[in-house]
Coordinates of C-alpha atoms in Angstrom, one line a residue:
X1 CA 136.3 393.0 198.6
X2 CA 138.8 392.8 201.5
X3 CA 139.4 396.0 203.3
X4 CA 142.4 396.9 205.4
X5 CA 142.2 400.1 207.5
X6 CA 145.2 401.7 209.0
X7 CA 146.6 405.0 210.3
X8 CA 145.1 405.0 213.7
X9 CA 147.0 405.7 216.9
X10 CA 147.4 408.1 219.8
X11 CA 147.0 411.8 219.3
X12 CA 146.4 414.9 221.4
X13 CA 143.3 417.1 221.2
X14 CA 143.6 419.4 218.3
X15 CA 145.8 417.1 216.4
X16 CA 145.3 415.4 213.1
X17 CA 145.3 411.9 211.7
X18 CA 144.7 410.4 208.2
X19 CA 143.2 407.0 208.1
X20 CA 143.6 404.8 205.0
X21 CA 141.5 402.0 203.8
X22 CA 143.1 399.8 201.1
X23 CA 140.9 397.3 199.2
X24 CA 142.0 394.1 197.6
X25 CA 140.1 391.4 195.7
X26 CA 138.0 393.8 193.7
X27 CA 138.3 397.4 192.6
X28 CA 136.5 399.9 194.8
X29 CA 135.5 401.9 191.9
X30 CA 132.2 400.2 191.8
X31 CA 131.4 400.9 195.4
X32 CA 130.4 403.8 197.6
X33 CA 132.7 403.8 200.6
X34 CA 132.0 404.7 204.2
X35 CA 133.7 405.2 207.5
X36 CA 132.1 404.3 210.8
X37 CA 133.4 404.3 214.3
X38 CA 132.6 402.6 217.6
X39 CA 133.6 404.1 220.9
X40 CA 133.9 401.9 224.0
X41 CA 130.5 400.9 225.3
X42 CA 128.7 402.5 222.4
X43 CA 127.1 401.4 219.2
X44 CA 128.8 401.7 215.8
X45 CA 128.0 405.0 214.2
X46 CA 128.3 406.7 210.8
X47 CA 131.1 409.1 210.2
X48 CA 131.3 409.8 206.5
X49 CA 130.5 408.4 203.1
X50 CA 131.8 409.1 199.6
X51 CA 130.2 408.1 196.3
X52 CA 131.9 405.9 193.6
X53 CA 133.3 408.8 191.7
X54 CA 134.0 411.0 194.8
X55 CA 131.6 413.7 193.7
X56 CA 129.2 413.2 196.6
X57 CA 130.2 413.2 200.2
X58 CA 128.2 413.3 203.5
X59 CA 129.3 413.6 207.1
X60 CA 127.9 413.1 210.5
X61 CA 127.1 416.3 212.2
X62 CA 129.7 415.6 214.9
X63 CA 132.6 415.6 212.5
X64 CA 131.4 418.0 209.7
X65 CA 134.0 420.7 209.2
X66 CA 136.7 418.8 210.9
X67 CA 136.9 415.5 208.9
X68 CA 137.0 415.0 205.2
X69 CA 136.8 411.9 203.0
X70 CA 138.5 411.3 199.7
X71 CA 139.4 408.4 197.5
X72 CA 142.0 407.4 194.9
X73 CA 140.3 404.6 192.8
X74 CA 143.6 404.0 191.0
X75 CA 145.1 403.0 194.3
X76 CA 142.0 401.2 195.5
X77 CA 142.2 403.4 198.6
X78 CA 139.8 405.6 200.6
X79 CA 141.0 408.1 203.2
X80 CA 139.6 409.8 206.2
X81 CA 141.4 413.0 207.0
X82 CA 140.7 414.0 210.6
X83 CA 141.6 417.4 211.9
X84 CA 141.0 419.2 215.2
X85 CA 140.5 416.0 217.0
X86 CA 138.5 415.9 220.2
X87 CA 138.5 413.3 223.0
X88 CA 135.0 412.3 221.8
X89 CA 136.6 411.1 218.6
X90 CA 138.3 408.2 220.4
X91 CA 137.0 405.0 218.8
X92 CA 137.8 402.1 216.6
X93 CA 137.3 403.4 213.0
X94 CA 136.0 401.0 210.3
X95 CA 135.8 401.4 206.6
X96 CA 133.1 399.8 204.6
X97 CA 132.1 399.2 200.9
X98 CA 128.6 399.2 199.7
X99 CA 125.9 401.8 198.9
X100 CA 125.8 405.5 199.6
X101 CA 124.3 405.2 203.0
X102 CA 124.5 406.4 206.6
X103 CA 123.4 403.0 207.9
X104 CA 125.4 399.9 208.7
X105 CA 122.9 397.8 206.7
X106 CA 123.9 399.7 203.5
X107 CA 127.4 398.2 203.5
X108 CA 128.3 394.7 202.4
X109 CA 132.1 394.6 203.1
X110 CA 133.9 395.8 206.2
X111 CA 137.5 396.3 207.3
X112 CA 138.9 395.2 210.6
X113 CA 139.1 398.6 212.2
X114 CA 141.9 400.9 213.4
X115 CA 142.0 402.5 216.9
X116 CA 142.2 406.2 217.3
X117 CA 142.8 407.5 220.8
X118 CA 142.6 411.2 221.5
X119 CA 143.8 412.5 224.8
X120 CA 144.0 416.0 226.3

């Protein structure tokens, strides 16, 4: 599976962005899909995960209530809707395909990342 993340960019605090992750090569319907992020000088961290059917979702404590994740298997696309953005959300965001996990090791396929920059 090849994954292409997009939708990042500059935004002010309190603003919103929607990230998209489009898959090619194989359908994503057979994979749980996750979003991770990596801020400058920090390790990559879990943001959200959604199960194959979209019925199960899990979020990092830092984004719960502000971010949501959803998928359209017919479009081979997963989304991360980010609302009420904070400067601490500044990072490169990566989508990944694999198992329903909060850990990097749970994912086999990774996209290239899209940069989100939140300024006050």
